[in-house]
Coordinates of N, CA, C and O in Angstrom, one line a residue:
I1 N 0.8 -1.2 0.0 CA 0.0 0.0 0.0 C 0.9 1.3 0.0 O 0.6 2.2 -0.7
E2 N 1.9 1.2 0.8 CA 2.8 2.4 0.8 C 3.4 2.7 -0.5 O 3.6 3.8 -0.9
E3 N 3.8 1.6 -1.3 CA 4.4 1.8 -2.6 C 3.3 2.4 -3.5 O 3.6 3.2 -4.4
L4 N 2.1 1.9 -3.5 CA 1.1 2.4 -4.3 C 0.7 3.8 -4.0 O 0.3 4.6 -4.9
K5 N 0.9 4.2 -2.8 CA 0.6 5.6 -2.4 C 1.7 6.5 -3.0 O 1.4 7.7 -3.4
R6 N 2.9 6.0 -3.2 CA 4.0 6.8 -3.8 C 3.9 6.8 -5.3 O 4.2 7.8 -6.0
C7 N 3.4 5.7 -5.9 CA 3.3 5.6 -7.4 C 2.1 4.7 -7.6 O 2.2 3.4 -7.4
S8 N 1.0 5.2 -8.1 CA -0.2 4.5 -8.3 C -0.3 3.7 -9.6 O -1.3 3.0 -9.8
S9 N 0.7 3.8 -10.4 CA 0.7 3.0 -11.7 C 0.8 1.5 -11.4 O 1.6 1.1 -10.5
A10 N 0.0 0.7 -12.1 CA 0.0 -0.7 -11.9 C -0.4 -1.4 -13.1 O -0.9 -0.8 -14.1
E11 N -0.2 -2.7 -13.1 CA -0.6 -3.6 -14.2 C -1.0 -4.9 -13.7 O -0.4 -5.4 -12.8
I12 N -2.1 -5.4 -14.2 CA -2.6 -6.7 -13.9 C -2.6 -7.6 -15.1 O -2.7 -7.1 -16.2
C13 N -2.6 -8.9 -14.9 CA -2.6 -9.8 -16.0 C -3.8 -10.7 -15.9 O -4.0 -11.3 -14.8
W14 N -4.6 -10.8 -16.9 CA -5.8 -11.7 -16.9 C -5.5 -12.7 -18.0 O -5.3 -12.4 -19.1
Y15 N -5.5 -14.0 -17.6 CA -5.2 -15.1 -18.4 C -6.3 -16.1 -18.6 O -6.9 -16.5 -17.6
F16 N -6.6 -16.5 -19.8 CA -7.7 -17.4 -20.1 C -7.0 -18.7 -20.5 O -6.3 -18.8 -21.5
T17 N -7.2 -19.8 -19.6 CA -6.4 -21.0 -19.8 C -6.9 -21.8 -21.0 O -6.1 -22.5 -21.7
D18 N -8.2 -21.7 -21.4 CA -8.7 -22.5 -22.5 C -8.2 -22.0 -23.8 O -7.8 -22.7 -24.7
S19 N -8.2 -20.7 -24.0 CA -7.7 -20.1 -25.3 C -6.3 -19.6 -25.3 O -5.8 -19.2 -26.3
W20 N -5.6 -19.7 -24.1 CA -4.2 -19.2 -23.9 C -4.1 -17.7 -24.3 O -3.0 -17.3 -24.7
E21 N -5.1 -17.0 -24.0 CA -5.1 -15.6 -24.2 C -4.7 -14.9 -22.9 O -5.1 -15.3 -21.9
Q22 N -3.9 -13.9 -23.1 CA -3.4 -13.1 -21.9 C -3.7 -11.6 -22.1 O -3.2 -11.1 -23.2
F23 N -4.3 -11.0 -21.2 CA -4.6 -9.6 -21.4 C -3.8 -8.9 -20.2 O -3.9 -9.2 -19.1
R24 N -3.1 -7.8 -20.6 CA -2.4 -7.0 -19.6 C -3.1 -5.7 -19.5 O -3.4 -5.0 -20.6
I25 N -3.5 -5.3 -18.3 CA -4.3 -4.1 -18.1 C -3.5 -3.1 -17.3 O -3.1 -3.4 -16.2
N26 N -3.1 -2.0 -17.9 CA -2.4 -0.9 -17.3 C -3.3 0.2 -16.8 O -4.3 0.5 -17.4
G27 N -2.9 0.7 -15.7 CA -3.8 1.8 -15.2 C -3.2 2.4 -13.9 O -2.1 2.2 -13.5
H28 N -4.1 3.0 -13.2 CA -3.8 3.6 -11.9 C -4.7 3.1 -10.8 O -5.9 2.9 -11.1
V29 N -4.1 2.9 -9.6 CA -4.9 2.3 -8.5 C -5.4 3.3 -7.6 O -4.6 4.2 -7.2
D30 N -6.7 3.2 -7.3 CA -7.3 4.1 -6.3 C -7.3 3.3 -5.0 O -7.9 2.2 -5.0
I31 N -6.7 3.8 -3.9 CA -6.7 3.1 -2.6 C -7.8 3.7 -1.8 O -7.9 4.9 -1.5
I32 N -8.8 2.8 -1.4 CA -9.9 3.2 -0.5 C -9.7 2.6 0.8 O -9.9 1.4 1.0
D33 N -9.3 3.4 1.8 CA -9.1 2.9 3.2 C -10.2 3.6 4.0 O -11.0 4.4 3.5
G34 N -10.2 3.4 5.3 CA -11.1 4.0 6.2 C -11.1 5.5 6.3 O -12.0 6.1 6.9
T35 N -10.0 6.1 5.9 CA -9.9 7.6 6.0 C -10.3 8.3 4.7 O -10.3 9.5 4.7
N36 N -10.8 7.6 3.7 CA -11.2 8.2 2.5 C -12.4 9.1 2.8 O -13.4 8.7 3.4
P37 N -12.4 10.4 2.2 CA -13.5 11.3 2.5 C -14.7 11.1 1.7 O -15.8 11.7 2.0
D38 N -14.7 10.3 0.7 CA -15.8 10.1 -0.2 C -16.7 9.0 0.3 O -16.4 7.8 0.4
P39 N -18.0 9.4 0.7 CA -18.9 8.4 1.3 C -19.3 7.3 0.3 O -19.5 6.1 0.8
L40 N -19.3 7.5 -1.0 CA -19.6 6.4 -1.9 C -18.5 5.4 -2.0 O -18.7 4.2 -2.1
K41 N -17.3 5.9 -1.9 CA -16.1 5.0 -1.9 C -16.1 4.2 -0.6 O -15.8 3.0 -0.7
L42 N -16.4 4.8 0.5 CA -16.4 4.1 1.8 C -17.5 3.0 1.7 O -17.4 1.9 2.3
Q43 N -18.6 3.3 1.1 CA -19.7 2.3 0.9 C -19.2 1.1 0.0 O -19.5 0.0 0.4
Q44 N -18.5 1.4 -1.0 CA -17.9 0.3 -1.9 C -17.0 -0.5 -1.0 O -17.0 -1.8 -1.1
R45 N -16.2 0.1 -0.2 CA -15.2 -0.6 0.7 C -16.0 -1.6 1.6 O -15.6 -2.7 1.8
E46 N -17.0 -1.0 2.2 CA -17.8 -1.9 3.2 C -18.5 -3.0 2.4 O -18.5 -4.1 2.9
K47 N -19.0 -2.7 1.3 CA -19.7 -3.8 0.5 C -18.7 -4.9 0.1 O -19.0 -6.1 0.2
S48 N -17.5 -4.5 -0.3 CA -16.5 -5.5 -0.6 C -16.1 -6.3 0.6 O -15.9 -7.5 0.5
W49 N -16.0 -5.7 1.8 CA -15.7 -6.3 3.0 C -16.7 -7.4 3.3 O -16.3 -8.6 3.6
F50 N -18.0 -7.1 3.3 CA -19.0 -8.1 3.6 C -19.2 -9.1 2.5 O -19.8 -10.2 2.8
A51 N -18.7 -8.9 1.3 CA -18.8 -9.9 0.2 C -17.8 -11.0 0.4 O -17.9 -12.1 -0.2
S52 N -16.8 -10.8 1.2 CA -15.8 -11.8 1.5 C -16.2 -12.7 2.7 O -17.0 -12.2 3.5
S53 N -15.6 -13.9 2.8 CA -16.0 -14.8 3.9 C -15.4 -14.2 5.2 O -14.4 -13.5 5.2
V54 N -16.0 -14.7 6.3 CA -15.5 -14.3 7.6 C -14.0 -14.8 7.8 O -13.2 -14.1 8.3
R55 N -13.7 -16.0 7.3 CA -12.4 -16.5 7.3 C -11.4 -15.6 6.6 O -10.3 -15.3 7.1
S56 N -11.8 -15.1 5.4 CA -11.0 -14.2 4.7 C -10.8 -12.9 5.4 O -9.7 -12.3 5.5
R57 N -11.8 -12.4 6.0 CA -11.8 -11.1 6.8 C -10.8 -11.2 8.0 O -10.1 -10.3 8.3
S58 N -10.8 -12.4 8.6 CA -10.0 -12.6 9.8 C -8.5 -12.5 9.5 O -7.7 -12.2 10.4
Q59 N -8.1 -12.6 8.2 CA -6.7 -12.5 7.9 C -6.2 -11.1 8.2 O -5.0 -10.8 8.4
Y60 N -7.1 -10.1 8.2 CA -6.7 -8.7 8.4 C -6.4 -8.4 9.9 O -6.0 -7.3 10.2
L61 N -6.7 -9.4 10.7 CA -6.4 -9.2 12.2 C -5.1 -9.8 12.6 O -4.7 -9.6 13.8
G62 N -4.4 -10.5 11.7 CA -3.2 -11.2 12.1 C -2.0 -10.2 12.2 O -2.2 -9.0 12.0
P63 N -0.8 -10.8 12.4 CA 0.4 -9.9 12.5 C 0.7 -9.3 11.2 O 0.2 -9.8 10.1
E64 N 1.5 -8.2 11.2 CA 1.9 -7.5 10.0 C 2.6 -8.5 9.1 O 3.5 -9.2 9.5
P65 N 2.3 -8.6 7.8 CA 3.0 -9.5 6.9 C 4.5 -9.2 6.8 O 4.9 -8.0 7.0
G66 N 5.3 -10.2 6.7 CA 6.7 -10.1 6.7 C 7.4 -10.2 8.0 O 8.6 -10.3 8.1
L67 N 6.7 -10.2 9.1 CA 7.3 -10.3 10.4 C 7.4 -11.8 10.7 O 6.5 -12.6 10.4
P68 N 8.5 -12.3 11.3 CA 8.6 -13.7 11.6 C 7.6 -14.2 12.7 O 7.2 -13.4 13.6
R69 N 7.1 -15.4 12.5 CA 6.3 -16.0 13.5 C 7.1 -17.1 14.2 O 7.6 -18.0 13.6
L70 N 7.2 -16.9 15.5 CA 8.1 -17.8 16.3 C 7.5 -19.2 16.4 O 8.2 -20.2 16.3
N71 N 6.2 -19.3 16.8 CA 5.6 -20.6 17.0 C 4.1 -20.4 16.7 O 3.5 -19.6 17.3
E72 N 3.6 -21.3 15.8 CA 2.2 -21.3 15.5 C 1.3 -21.5 16.7 O 0.2 -20.9 16.7
Q73 N 1.7 -22.3 17.6 CA 0.9 -22.6 18.8 C 0.8 -21.4 19.7 O -0.2 -21.4 20.5
T74 N 1.7 -20.5 19.7 CA 1.6 -19.4 20.7 C 0.8 -18.2 20.1 O 0.6 -17.2 20.8
Q75 N 0.3 -18.3 18.9 CA -0.5 -17.2 18.3 C -1.8 -17.2 19.0 O -2.5 -18.2 19.2
P76 N -2.3 -16.0 19.4 CA -3.6 -15.9 20.1 C -4.7 -16.3 19.1 O -4.6 -16.1 17.9
E77 N -5.8 -16.7 19.7 CA -7.0 -17.0 18.9 C -7.6 -15.7 18.4 O -7.8 -14.8 19.1
I78 N -7.8 -15.7 17.1 CA -8.4 -14.5 16.5 C -9.9 -14.6 16.3 O -10.3 -15.6 15.7
S79 N -10.6 -13.7 16.9 CA -12.1 -13.8 16.7 C -12.5 -12.5 16.1 O -12.0 -11.4 16.3
L80 N -13.5 -12.6 15.2 CA -14.0 -11.5 14.5 C -15.5 -11.5 14.5 O -16.2 -12.5 14.2
D81 N -16.1 -10.4 14.9 CA -17.6 -10.3 14.9 C -18.0 -10.1 13.5 O -17.6 -9.1 12.8
P82 N -18.7 -11.1 12.9 CA -19.1 -11.0 11.5 C -20.0 -9.8 11.1 O -20.2 -9.5 9.9
S83 N -20.6 -9.1 12.1 CA -21.5 -8.0 11.8 C -20.8 -6.7 11.8 O -21.4 -5.7 11.5
I84 N -19.5 -6.7 12.2 CA -18.7 -5.4 12.3 C -18.1 -5.1 10.9 O -17.7 -6.0 10.2
G85 N -18.1 -3.8 10.6 CA -17.6 -3.4 9.3 C -16.1 -3.6 9.2 O -15.4 -4.2 10.0
P86 N -15.5 -3.0 8.1 CA -14.1 -3.3 7.8 C -13.2 -2.8 8.9 O -13.4 -1.7 9.5
V87 N -12.1 -3.6 9.1 CA -11.1 -3.2 10.1 C -10.1 -2.2 9.4 O -10.1 -2.0 8.2
D88 N -9.4 -1.5 10.2 CA -8.5 -0.4 9.6 C -7.5 -0.9 8.6 O -7.2 -0.2 7.6
A89 N -7.1 -2.2 8.7 CA -6.1 -2.7 7.8 C -6.6 -3.1 6.4 O -5.9 -3.3 5.5
F90 N -8.0 -3.1 6.3 CA -8.6 -3.4 5.0 C -8.7 -2.2 4.1 O -9.2 -1.2 4.4
C91 N -8.1 -2.4 2.9 CA -8.2 -1.4 1.9 C -8.8 -2.0 0.6 O -8.5 -3.2 0.3
L92 N -9.6 -1.3 -0.1 CA -10.2 -1.7 -1.4 C -9.3 -1.0 -2.4 O -9.1 0.2 -2.4
L93 N -8.8 -1.8 -3.4 CA -8.0 -1.3 -4.5 C -8.8 -1.3 -5.7 O -9.3 -2.4 -6.1
I94 N -8.9 -0.2 -6.4 CA -9.7 -0.2 -7.7 C -8.7 0.3 -8.8 O -8.1 1.4 -8.7
L95 N -8.5 -0.6 -9.8 CA -7.7 -0.3 -10.9 C -8.5 0.5 -12.0 O -9.5 -0.1 -12.5
E96 N -8.1 1.7 -12.3 CA -8.7 2.5 -13.4 C -7.9 2.3 -14.6 O -6.8 2.8 -14.7
P97 N -8.4 1.5 -15.6 CA -7.6 1.1 -16.7 C -7.3 2.3 -17.7 O -8.2 3.1 -17.9
D98 N -6.1 2.3 -18.1 CA -5.6 3.3 -19.2 C -5.5 2.6 -20.5 O -5.7 3.2 -21.5
Q99 N -5.0 1.3 -20.4 CA -4.7 0.6 -21.6 C -4.8 -0.9 -21.4 O -4.5 -1.4 -20.3
V100 N -5.3 -1.6 -22.4 CA -5.4 -3.1 -22.4 C -4.6 -3.6 -23.6 O -4.8 -3.2 -24.7
L101 N -3.7 -4.5 -23.2 CA -2.8 -5.1 -24.2 C -3.1 -6.6 -24.3 O -3.2 -7.3 -23.3
M102 N -3.1 -7.1 -25.5 CA -3.3 -8.5 -25.7 C -2.1 -9.0 -26.6 O -2.0 -8.8 -27.8
P103 N -1.1 -9.7 -25.9 CA 0.1 -10.2 -26.6 C -0.3 -11.3 -27.6 O -1.4 -11.9 -27.5
L104 N 0.5 -11.5 -28.6 CA 0.3 -12.6 -29.5 C 0.3 -13.9 -28.8 O 1.0 -14.1 -27.8
L105 N -0.5 -14.9 -29.3 CA -0.6 -16.2 -28.8 C 0.7 -17.0 -29.0 O 1.3 -16.8 -30.1
V106 N 1.2 -17.8 -28.1 CA 2.4 -18.6 -28.3 C 2.1 -19.9 -29.0 O 1.1 -20.5 -28.9

């Protein structure tokens, strides 16, 4: 997220296994976190939060990614109230496409 805040340019790859087609979509990413001033974007963020499973949502309560975990058994039990809205760590990323490229088939 910090890198996207400094440079919002991004590219995603969409691959169709049956036809072996690959699309590359270039654009800019809009980061929607809990501090976003736009109420419609906050509504999108909340809708996206509740569209995911409780198990998926609970991942946002764990330790910061990249930090070592000493022992799996010493990790505290993570509980999440499924009726509560997005936690602070949850961001919705929206790619606004500028260009779609389709490379030649191999």
